[in-house]
Amino acid sequence: MFPYGPVANSSENTMNGYNRKVPPKRRYEMPKYAAPPKKKTCKERIPQPKNTVAMLNELRNGLIYKLESQTGPVHAPLFTISVEVDGQKYMGQGRSKKVARIEAAATALRSFIQFKDGAVLSPLKPSGNLDFTSDEHLENGIENVDNGKLVDYIQKTLMLTEKKPNLTSLEQSTLPLQMFCMSQNREKFKHVSKSAITVDGQKKVPDKGPVMLLYELYNDVNFECINIDSAQNNCRFKMTVTINEKKFDGTGPSKKLAKNAAAKAALASLCNISYSPMVVPQKNVPLPIDDKSSSMELPQIHADAIGRLVLEKFMEVIKGQEAYSRRKVLAGIVMTENMNFFEAKVISVSTGTKCVSGEHMSVNGAVLNDSHAEIVSRRCLLKFLYAQLDLQCNQATAYQSIFVRNTDGQYPYKLKSGVHFHLYINTAPCGDARIFSPHENDTGVDKHPNRKARGQLRTKIESGEGTIPVKSSDGIQTWDGVLQGQRLLTMSCSDKIARWNIVGIQGSLLSSIIEPVYLHSIVLGSLLHPEHMYRAVCGRIEKSIQGLPPPYHLNKPRLALVTSAEPRNQAKAPNFGINWTIGDVELEVVNSLTGRTIGGQVSRITKQAFFDKYGFLMKNLPGILKRSVTTDYGQTKANVKDYQIAKIELFSAFKREDLGSWLKKPIEQDEFVLNE
């Protein structure tokens, strides 16, 4: 038998009759305490010494470099780039655009450098056969100064003026005059904002990436990855860029995209330069919304503030109930007074993507039919409006309300001047605003002979996601039909927002008390397509809407996309949604399929809850003429004449445009009366 271990005192083993030598085992001595591998940090490289472009940008803000020509063979091109400073154009040439840009900046800097002997480096006079590589183009016999030495000289000059502010006139004459003036007024120049890039007076998307442009405009730019969030199976990176001791954040699914987002936020805040899709594209192709983008774009800094406020409030209210933080769609409404975003208030926060199942319909308004996040946020806003009108019931608290008595109109109350509401949704609303290919230029007209693909009214499907055109639905919905298995259909969020832009966001009941309230802006976290979004929320009926009773009108909200766009979430949508309104102690979690809270209770933002609040206001609010509410919920709404006229005109406008008929819920849902 073979032994189980090696043969003692032998360097050979026998196997299958053959002898072979066993090589001696090599021992590897591991250090007792192995040094751990160095972790990669997310800090950026140490800033390089300034070149002539950076130096010129310190002296003149917002300069634009233009490519004048490209000559030479393909394998060895020669670029000519110009820059205009104080009305004078300076040229530079090089084998790359970067080198040509540096040479153009150096030429501009030489134009106002004055040396001790009084000689001046004059501007170049470009000519057809100018050799930019020779030293013969300088006037007054001064030999060419190397670009590196030129920058070094300027930096030393600036240091000298800072150390010796009280120079004699003779000493001043040896310094660059414009640099001396700049150093004496350095604080003044610190606050000069770089102008936004424009074409013919209209803003355009820069043709350079945000990070590159930021480095060109500023020298002290430092990026740092300060946080990595891997929640919800979506790896998210957070980058912070520091410029002149100011910090700007950006997030994204990769460090590169997070860095771009941070740079966009910085450019929007410091220079009013926007990369928003609402801005004219860099190729100067006019948007198909008839130049409405310039007036409909919300400033990027405001859009970012709205998105940040809603996200921060969501993270705040979800603490302690993280099990319900899972979501696909997040929405919220922010209120500002006189567009002061430093004191803006988050009115509501909500999540959700589902509608109630038909078997859970309620005959007394006790369930939420539509739990899509933006619809829930608007219902939370209604709760806030009722609370603000409650303040008017007591003379001691009336001054705290956002409403004031309306002495010269048909409505007892109206919003205070300067109060605006802004809707945030982390993605385009379902329906017409989301029916497009995000990575294709599909702005052309649909050539299908039998239908109009764009602008169609669409409906959500119960218990599911997505929408279908109303022409594919079964028409009028009936109570018994739904209970027997017919799908309960609800109008899409795009269609409901279009409705809000006609009849207001205050609802029919409050329309008997206050003037219509409209959204000032809609900010998206992703999937903003200017043409489709504008058409969906107001554009498809702007030519056919007519006969609206004043003060009802077609509202055109400003649109914007946040710089830190939300990624596409491939996770399955949960069957619950949360809602929170300012003043609430804690959030409410609703089962979207039943329309009730997860504990089976009636939600605080149902029809039933609002009808009760309306009944209280009619009894206690000063200035109300007809105080009794004797009819049911549906008839009470029908009695608000101007609101009903505006709503009917909205439905007629869709029909005139051949976009379908508005689908209503079974009328039995609204046949309930006030609780005793």
XYZ file of C-alpha atoms in Angstrom:
676
model
C 0.000 0.000 0.000
C 1.054 3.536 -0.665
C 1.600 5.718 2.330
C -0.743 8.676 2.779
C 2.109 11.099 3.241
C 5.427 11.664 1.454
C 8.242 9.108 1.940
C 10.508 10.185 4.712
C 14.124 11.175 3.963
C 13.650 10.914 0.211
C 13.655 13.520 -2.509
C 11.875 11.210 -4.913
C 8.361 9.762 -5.039
C 7.246 6.748 -7.023
C 4.156 7.083 -9.240
C 3.018 4.528 -11.795
C 6.458 2.952 -11.832
C 8.265 6.152 -12.702
C 10.572 8.097 -10.512
C 10.487 11.891 -10.473
C 12.182 14.485 -8.391
C 10.056 16.690 -6.249
C 11.235 20.276 -6.545
C 11.894 21.935 -3.240
C 9.022 24.121 -2.115
C 9.634 27.847 -2.338
C 8.706 29.719 0.729
C 7.296 33.196 0.521
C 7.898 35.301 3.538
C 4.919 37.578 4.058
C 5.594 40.692 6.061
C 4.127 40.461 9.498
C 1.967 43.505 8.882
C 1.290 43.926 5.219
C 0.722 47.494 4.142
C -2.874 47.918 2.946
C -3.327 48.996 -0.678
C -3.651 52.708 -1.111
C -7.217 53.799 -1.695
C -7.904 55.982 -4.636
C -9.125 59.371 -3.672
C -11.601 61.392 -5.642
C -9.688 64.651 -5.293
C -8.681 66.293 -8.517
C -5.133 66.848 -9.655
C -3.173 69.770 -8.275
C -3.986 72.866 -10.342
C -1.364 73.528 -13.005
C 0.341 76.907 -13.389
C -1.833 79.417 -15.170
C -1.512 79.760 -18.930
C -2.197 82.869 -20.974
C -5.879 81.979 -21.433
C -6.451 81.745 -17.688
C -4.514 84.964 -17.105
C -6.502 86.863 -19.724
C -9.762 85.607 -18.227
C -8.715 87.096 -14.905
C -8.395 90.488 -16.569
C -11.392 90.312 -18.869
C -14.398 88.209 -17.926
C -16.516 86.171 -20.338
C -14.265 86.325 -23.400
C -15.272 84.149 -26.332
C -12.706 82.489 -28.586
C -13.704 81.903 -32.216
C -12.238 79.541 -34.776
C -11.405 81.759 -37.762
C -9.968 79.142 -40.117
C -8.385 75.730 -40.469
C -5.730 75.233 -43.137
C -3.132 72.656 -44.045
C -3.447 68.927 -44.670
C -5.657 66.698 -42.536
C -2.701 65.089 -40.794
C -1.124 68.458 -39.929
C -3.832 71.127 -39.644
C -3.123 74.729 -38.760
C -5.816 76.465 -36.699
C -6.371 80.218 -36.457
C -8.357 81.392 -33.425
C -9.349 84.930 -32.468
C -10.432 86.619 -29.268
C -11.944 90.084 -28.974
C -10.820 92.268 -26.066
C -12.131 95.813 -25.647
C -13.244 95.916 -29.289
C -9.849 94.778 -30.627
C -9.454 91.334 -32.215
C -6.325 89.321 -31.494
C -5.260 86.262 -33.469
C -3.324 83.128 -32.662
C -2.241 80.100 -34.662
C -1.225 76.597 -33.704
C -1.237 72.942 -34.646
C -4.133 72.414 -32.218
C -7.035 74.592 -31.151
C -5.675 74.719 -27.613
C -2.294 76.030 -28.754
C -3.928 78.564 -31.064
C -6.144 79.774 -28.216
C -3.121 80.180 -25.929
C -1.321 82.177 -28.646
C -4.351 84.435 -29.177
C -4.527 85.143 -25.444
C -0.760 85.824 -25.371
C -1.127 88.293 -28.229
C -3.868 90.112 -26.338
C -1.777 90.234 -23.154
C 1.230 91.657 -25.027
C -0.938 94.474 -26.342
C -1.034 96.233 -22.983
C 2.239 95.179 -21.327
C 4.567 98.131 -20.769
C 8.228 97.628 -19.867
C 10.642 99.793 -17.891
C 12.217 101.391 -20.949
C 8.836 102.591 -22.152
C 8.606 100.100 -25.010
C 5.175 98.566 -25.502
C 4.299 95.167 -26.914
C 1.760 96.209 -29.509
C -1.207 94.240 -30.806
C -0.491 92.000 -33.754
C -1.628 93.205 -37.126
C -2.726 89.952 -38.767
C -1.874 89.618 -42.416
C -2.273 86.953 -45.007
C 1.338 85.686 -44.835
C 1.959 86.287 -41.138
C 4.329 83.756 -39.574
C 3.233 83.273 -35.985
C 6.318 81.188 -35.230
C 8.827 83.959 -35.983
C 10.046 86.757 -33.753
C 9.754 89.471 -36.387
C 6.117 90.467 -35.809
C 6.786 92.600 -32.710
C 7.168 96.330 -33.170
C 9.677 98.747 -31.587
C 12.501 96.213 -31.773
C 11.409 94.295 -28.663
C 12.235 90.603 -28.933
C 9.486 88.050 -28.469
C 8.560 87.128 -24.911
C 7.910 83.436 -24.240
C 4.317 82.772 -23.146
C 5.449 81.180 -19.893
C 7.668 84.155 -19.091
C 4.840 86.491 -20.044
C 2.487 84.858 -17.514
C 5.231 84.832 -14.888
C 5.859 88.536 -15.474
C 2.168 89.388 -15.096
C 1.861 87.371 -11.889
C 4.913 89.079 -10.377
C 3.464 92.433 -11.434
C 0.198 91.712 -9.643
C 2.106 90.666 -6.518
C 4.086 93.886 -6.643
C 0.984 96.066 -6.871
C -0.547 94.229 -3.896
C 2.563 94.630 -1.749
C 3.127 98.286 -2.736
C -0.208 99.980 -3.260
C 1.330 103.468 -2.947
C 3.666 103.427 -5.936
C 5.153 106.590 -7.401
C 4.104 107.762 -10.821
C 7.481 106.669 -12.194
C 7.011 103.189 -10.756
C 3.495 103.056 -12.097
C 4.739 103.770 -15.603
C 6.800 100.604 -15.497
C 3.720 98.469 -14.837
C 0.982 97.326 -17.194
C -1.507 100.136 -16.862
C -4.632 98.033 -17.031
C -3.245 95.514 -14.547
C -2.387 98.278 -12.133
C -5.938 99.612 -12.349
C -7.311 96.131 -11.871
C -5.214 95.516 -8.768
C -6.365 98.781 -7.232
C -9.969 97.745 -7.799
C -9.597 94.015 -7.234
C -12.571 93.853 -4.875
C -14.723 95.484 -7.494
C -13.713 92.953 -10.128
C -14.418 90.046 -7.781
C -18.121 90.775 -7.926
C -18.378 91.199 -11.690
C -20.455 88.333 -13.042
C -19.333 86.677 -16.233
C -21.946 87.187 -18.923
C -24.001 84.332 -20.275
C -23.134 83.090 -23.732
C -25.589 84.552 -26.220
C -26.284 84.518 -29.932
C -28.057 87.551 -31.365
C -29.123 88.506 -27.871
C -30.571 85.053 -27.141
C -29.018 82.520 -24.782
C -27.547 79.386 -26.333
C -26.074 76.183 -25.017
C -22.258 76.544 -24.904
C -20.415 74.392 -27.418
C -17.954 73.336 -24.713
C -18.480 70.924 -21.880
C -19.296 72.446 -18.484
C -16.061 71.260 -16.832
C -13.847 72.612 -19.623
C -15.695 75.921 -19.659
C -15.413 76.222 -15.891
C -11.654 75.711 -16.018
C -11.376 78.373 -18.724
C -13.363 80.950 -16.775
C -11.878 80.314 -13.342
C -8.449 79.364 -12.086
C -9.146 78.221 -8.540
C -11.361 75.229 -9.404
C -11.233 72.192 -7.126
C -13.411 69.101 -7.510
C -13.896 66.585 -4.728
C -15.979 63.429 -4.430
C -17.445 63.780 -0.950
C -20.102 61.080 -0.893
C -21.136 57.844 -2.577
C -24.765 56.827 -2.198
C -25.674 53.305 -3.277
C -29.286 53.338 -2.076
C -32.155 51.907 -4.138
C -29.756 49.810 -6.244
C -28.653 52.975 -8.042
C -25.030 53.908 -7.415
C -24.922 57.680 -7.066
C -21.823 59.813 -6.844
C -21.793 63.269 -5.334
C -19.174 65.772 -6.436
C -18.478 69.168 -4.937
C -16.653 71.917 -6.792
C -15.156 74.823 -4.873
C -14.615 78.146 -6.640
C -13.504 81.223 -4.744
C -14.568 79.541 -1.485
C -18.069 78.852 -2.862
C -19.247 75.236 -3.072
C -21.554 73.686 -5.657
C -22.821 70.100 -5.634
C -23.681 67.673 -8.391
C -24.821 64.050 -8.406
C -24.851 61.362 -11.075
C -24.559 57.640 -11.758
C -20.843 58.113 -12.528
C -18.149 60.448 -11.267
C -17.938 62.068 -14.687
C -21.646 62.891 -14.809
C -21.599 64.071 -11.190
C -18.655 66.324 -12.045
C -20.521 67.728 -15.046
C -23.583 68.394 -12.889
C -21.502 70.258 -10.296
C -19.876 72.331 -13.042
C -23.296 73.160 -14.532
C -24.561 74.285 -11.134
C -21.512 76.522 -10.690
C -21.828 78.063 -14.165
C -25.544 78.701 -13.643
C -24.960 80.420 -10.313
C -21.798 82.379 -11.102
C -22.189 83.149 -14.810
C -25.864 82.611 -15.665
C -24.738 80.042 -18.238
C -27.295 77.274 -18.691
C -27.118 73.846 -20.291
C -30.882 73.418 -19.980
C -32.745 71.842 -22.939
C -34.971 74.939 -22.850
C -32.028 77.026 -24.117
C -31.452 77.399 -27.863
C -29.244 74.511 -29.058
C -25.644 75.271 -29.942
C -26.283 74.641 -33.647
C -28.770 77.536 -33.629
C -31.602 75.304 -34.793
C -34.814 77.060 -33.660
C -36.965 75.102 -31.276
C -40.265 73.964 -32.787
C -42.218 75.797 -30.100
C -42.039 79.100 -31.959
C -39.359 80.743 -29.846
C -41.326 80.346 -26.607
C -38.337 78.814 -24.849
C -36.753 82.148 -23.989
C -39.809 83.338 -22.086
C -40.684 79.914 -20.682
C -37.311 78.992 -19.205
C -37.080 79.169 -15.423
C -33.573 80.361 -14.400
C -31.343 77.354 -13.765
C -30.366 78.508 -10.293
C -34.064 78.626 -9.323
C -34.747 75.189 -10.801
C -31.842 73.681 -8.856
C -33.062 75.321 -5.664
C -36.565 73.855 -6.126
C -35.243 70.355 -6.806
C -32.849 70.504 -3.867
C -35.533 71.725 -1.450
C -37.941 68.917 -2.369
C -35.271 66.201 -2.165
C -34.016 67.469 1.186
C -37.536 67.618 2.589
C -38.226 64.064 1.396
C -35.097 62.790 3.170
C -36.157 64.700 6.292
C -39.733 63.421 6.519
C -38.846 59.821 5.652
C -36.526 59.484 8.664
C -37.812 56.794 10.971
C -39.858 55.212 8.185
C -37.106 54.302 5.739
C -39.054 51.189 4.719
C -41.300 53.502 2.687
C -38.464 55.455 1.037
C -38.583 53.164 -2.019
C -40.090 55.052 -4.932
C -39.953 55.641 -8.669
C -41.595 59.055 -8.888
C -41.056 61.866 -6.397
C -42.944 65.162 -6.553
C -43.302 68.261 -4.434
C -44.557 71.839 -4.475
C -42.498 74.821 -3.357
C -43.929 78.252 -2.509
C -42.018 81.507 -2.915
C -42.870 85.104 -2.146
C -41.506 87.632 -4.638
C -39.305 84.837 -6.065
C -37.160 84.824 -2.932
C -35.743 81.296 -2.928
C -33.708 81.895 0.224
C -36.977 81.839 2.181
C -38.874 79.372 -0.033
C -41.126 76.848 1.708
C -41.753 73.248 0.706
C -45.539 72.867 0.808
C -45.821 69.188 -0.092
C -43.805 66.053 -0.827
C -45.199 62.831 -2.276
C -44.332 59.579 -4.039
C -46.396 57.080 -6.013
C -47.098 55.632 -9.480
C -50.313 53.632 -9.187
C -54.108 54.125 -9.318
C -56.839 52.506 -7.224
C -58.221 49.140 -8.240
C -61.830 49.310 -9.470
C -63.125 46.988 -6.765
C -62.065 49.533 -4.097
C -64.054 52.493 -5.436
C -65.927 54.439 -2.755
C -69.434 55.918 -2.836
C -68.618 58.427 -0.086
C -65.273 59.880 -1.280
C -63.198 57.881 1.191
C -60.436 56.634 -1.143
C -57.678 58.196 -3.256
C -58.370 57.289 -6.879
C -55.052 58.553 -8.265
C -51.849 58.053 -6.262
C -49.394 59.356 -8.850
C -46.894 61.571 -7.046
C -47.637 64.884 -8.811
C -51.397 64.410 -8.371
C -50.937 63.665 -4.665
C -48.708 66.735 -4.234
C -51.415 68.918 -5.734
C -53.980 67.419 -3.304
C -51.572 68.222 -0.470
C -51.469 71.785 -1.778
C -55.283 71.875 -1.542
C -54.989 70.850 2.107
C -52.564 73.754 2.612
C -54.937 76.213 0.881
C -57.807 75.133 3.141
C -55.559 75.663 6.178
C -54.622 79.153 4.957
C -58.290 80.063 4.555
C -58.912 78.743 8.079
C -56.562 81.481 9.312
C -58.967 84.049 7.836
C -61.750 82.741 10.084
C -60.024 84.346 13.071
C -59.172 88.026 12.984
C -56.112 87.418 15.174
C -54.531 85.040 12.633
C -55.805 86.529 9.373
C -52.531 88.409 8.739
C -50.607 85.088 8.645
C -52.626 83.816 5.668
C -51.365 83.883 2.088
C -54.882 85.040 1.122
C -56.317 88.544 1.400
C -59.876 89.864 1.132
C -60.774 90.688 -2.459
C -62.781 93.902 -2.327
C -63.005 94.579 -6.073
C -63.759 91.166 -7.544
C -66.442 88.498 -7.666
C -64.379 86.174 -5.458
C -64.226 86.861 -1.704
C -60.488 86.071 -1.471
C -57.359 86.046 -3.616
C -53.657 85.231 -3.212
C -51.328 87.892 -1.901
C -49.322 89.575 -4.622
C -45.978 87.851 -5.311
C -46.956 84.377 -4.031
C -45.929 81.666 -6.520
C -46.137 77.877 -6.554
C -43.572 75.650 -8.267
C -44.125 71.966 -9.056
C -41.169 69.561 -9.016
C -41.374 66.055 -10.541
C -38.326 63.832 -10.810
C -39.396 62.741 -14.312
C -41.691 63.896 -17.095
C -45.378 63.430 -16.170
C -46.962 60.306 -17.629
C -48.922 60.691 -20.844
C -48.242 63.069 -23.711
C -45.174 64.702 -22.070
C -43.395 61.343 -21.885
C -44.235 59.840 -25.288
C -40.950 60.456 -27.099
C -37.560 58.861 -27.674
C -35.101 60.633 -25.364
C -32.048 59.911 -27.540
C -33.584 60.578 -30.950
C -34.493 63.765 -32.745
C -38.163 62.916 -33.193
C -39.520 66.432 -33.487
C -40.919 65.787 -36.962
C -44.612 65.421 -37.688
C -46.049 61.925 -37.463
C -46.836 60.946 -41.056
C -49.205 58.102 -40.224
C -52.324 58.766 -42.369
C -54.959 57.717 -39.839
C -53.903 59.288 -36.581
C -52.171 62.115 -34.785
C -49.609 60.571 -32.486
C -48.825 63.798 -30.660
C -51.103 65.514 -28.201
C -53.626 62.706 -27.722
C -55.469 62.518 -24.420
C -54.317 59.382 -22.624
C -55.492 57.337 -19.630
C -53.732 55.425 -16.873
C -54.673 51.826 -16.209
C -55.719 50.672 -12.763
C -53.063 48.927 -10.668
C -50.463 49.346 -13.405
C -48.074 51.770 -15.083
C -48.153 53.459 -18.481
C -50.918 55.137 -20.481
C -53.072 54.430 -23.543
C -54.842 56.884 -25.897
C -58.455 57.567 -24.958
C -59.479 56.479 -28.452
C -58.376 52.982 -27.450
C -60.560 53.035 -24.326
C -64.162 51.939 -24.011
C -65.666 55.405 -23.598
C -68.030 56.161 -20.697
C -67.242 54.347 -17.462
C -70.043 52.894 -15.365
C -70.059 51.780 -11.748
C -71.481 48.340 -12.361
C -69.241 47.847 -15.387
C -66.128 48.487 -13.322
C -67.324 46.164 -10.540
C -67.867 43.431 -13.127
C -64.260 43.654 -14.263
C -63.968 46.599 -16.642
C -60.683 48.413 -16.000
C -61.039 51.704 -14.134
C -59.362 54.390 -16.243
C -57.910 57.682 -15.012
C -56.682 60.600 -17.127
C -52.891 60.875 -17.427
C -50.818 63.319 -15.392
C -49.937 65.313 -18.536
C -53.645 65.812 -19.224
C -54.400 66.787 -15.634
C -51.595 69.361 -15.618
C -52.990 70.778 -18.877
C -56.346 71.027 -17.090
C -54.741 72.855 -14.147
C -53.342 75.406 -16.620
C -56.920 76.321 -17.579
C -59.067 75.924 -14.460
C -56.319 76.376 -11.824
C -54.971 74.078 -9.124
C -57.444 75.115 -6.425
C -60.224 72.692 -7.451
C -63.910 73.334 -8.043
C -64.995 73.723 -4.404
C -62.454 76.437 -3.560
C -63.272 78.171 -6.842
C -66.397 79.531 -5.173
C -64.174 81.288 -2.595
C -60.858 82.260 -4.223
C -59.610 83.405 -7.612
C -57.960 80.710 -9.757
C -54.435 79.764 -8.638
C -51.930 78.705 -11.298
C -48.503 77.064 -11.245
C -45.657 79.482 -11.914
C -43.189 76.796 -12.995
C -42.687 73.058 -13.494
C -39.219 71.638 -12.793
C -38.259 68.132 -13.890
C -35.511 65.865 -12.612
C -35.202 64.034 -15.945
C -36.717 63.609 -19.415
C -37.430 67.253 -20.178
C -38.031 67.620 -23.911
C -39.002 71.258 -24.561
C -41.311 70.651 -27.508
C -43.156 67.692 -26.001
C -43.402 69.153 -22.507
C -44.729 72.493 -23.741
C -47.256 70.809 -26.021
C -48.449 68.485 -23.272
C -49.033 71.081 -20.547
C -50.469 73.936 -22.598
C -49.434 74.041 -26.267
C -51.860 71.547 -27.797
C -54.930 73.653 -27.021
C -53.519 77.190 -27.123
C -54.953 77.854 -30.588
C -58.389 76.411 -29.931
C -59.160 77.512 -26.359
C -61.662 80.377 -26.277
C -64.457 81.954 -24.275
C -62.897 81.501 -20.808
C -64.655 83.595 -18.141
C -62.174 86.029 -16.514
C -59.961 85.621 -14.564
C -59.608 82.104 -16.001
C -57.017 81.942 -18.766
C -54.458 79.657 -20.414
C -51.498 79.552 -18.036
C -48.052 78.842 -19.528
C -45.747 77.736 -16.709
C -42.010 78.181 -16.952
C -40.103 74.946 -17.493
C -36.662 73.767 -16.396
C -34.477 70.708 -15.823
C -32.257 70.393 -12.753
C -28.510 70.099 -13.381
C -28.228 66.837 -11.397
C -30.625 64.706 -13.416
C -32.174 61.614 -11.866
C -31.204 58.276 -13.449
C -33.663 55.881 -15.028
C -34.964 53.673 -12.234
C -35.444 50.099 -13.399
C -36.751 48.823 -10.060
C -40.339 47.657 -9.778
C -42.678 50.387 -8.576
C -44.021 49.799 -5.043
C -47.760 49.602 -4.359
C -47.626 52.405 -1.811
C -47.022 56.130 -1.821
C -46.301 58.718 0.838
C -47.628 62.238 1.280
C -46.642 65.107 3.559
C -47.970 68.653 3.784
C -46.386 71.556 5.634
C -47.781 71.516 9.162
C -48.097 67.715 9.315
C -46.379 66.054 12.260
C -45.573 62.925 10.245
C -45.971 61.550 6.757
C -48.905 59.424 5.642
C -48.427 56.127 3.782
C -51.212 55.116 1.395
C -51.791 51.770 -0.289
C -52.173 52.896 -3.898
C -54.326 49.928 -4.889
C -56.920 50.418 -2.142
C -56.739 54.211 -1.880
C -56.561 54.016 1.928
C -53.698 54.251 4.395
C -51.692 51.109 5.093
C -53.695 50.865 8.327
C -56.985 50.890 6.395
C -57.928 54.425 7.454
C -59.334 57.243 5.318
C -56.544 59.457 3.947
C -56.367 63.092 5.007
C -56.441 64.304 1.365
C -59.578 62.516 0.078
C -62.710 64.122 -1.403
C -64.481 63.409 1.851
C -61.869 65.256 3.918
C -61.933 68.311 1.633
C -65.737 68.446 1.514
C -65.796 68.556 5.317
C -63.244 71.414 5.321
C -65.279 73.237 2.691
C -68.419 72.961 4.805
C -66.562 74.443 7.788
C -65.305 77.405 5.715
C -68.765 78.145 4.355
C -70.067 78.465 7.920
C -67.184 80.428 9.445
C -65.303 82.379 6.760
C -66.039 86.138 6.687
C -67.396 87.533 3.439
C -69.303 84.434 2.300
C -72.813 85.270 1.048
C -74.421 81.844 0.641
C -73.396 79.749 3.634
C -75.543 76.631 3.489
C -74.290 73.468 1.745
C -77.424 71.381 1.197
C -76.460 69.461 -1.926
C -74.191 66.471 -2.395
C -70.521 66.718 -3.369
C -71.073 66.420 -7.122
C -73.891 68.984 -7.234
C -71.964 71.426 -5.038
C -69.115 71.372 -7.567
C -71.555 71.773 -10.456
C -72.933 74.949 -8.836
C -69.587 76.776 -9.274
C -70.580 78.186 -12.662
C -67.423 79.897 -13.936
C -65.284 76.890 -13.050
C -67.657 74.576 -14.911
C -67.694 76.881 -17.959
C -63.879 76.875 -18.053
C -63.768 73.080 -17.668
C -66.309 72.494 -20.453
C -64.372 74.846 -22.729
C -61.208 72.835 -21.976
C -62.907 69.594 -23.015
C -64.268 71.278 -26.157
C -60.790 72.538 -27.108
C -59.410 68.986 -27.017
C -62.281 67.821 -29.216
C -61.749 70.644 -31.721
C -58.124 69.591 -32.026
C -59.257 65.969 -32.565
C -57.271 64.833 -29.546
C -59.998 62.744 -27.923
C -62.706 63.114 -25.279
C -62.036 63.566 -21.578
C -62.948 60.372 -19.715
C -64.901 60.806 -16.469
C -65.242 58.496 -13.485
C -68.628 56.915 -12.683
C -70.915 59.645 -11.328
C -71.859 57.529 -8.312
C -68.483 58.403 -6.743
C -69.575 62.009 -6.132
C -73.049 61.330 -4.746
C -72.269 61.776 -1.055
C -73.200 64.519 1.399
C -71.479 66.332 4.257
C -70.881 64.428 7.470
C -73.114 65.615 10.285
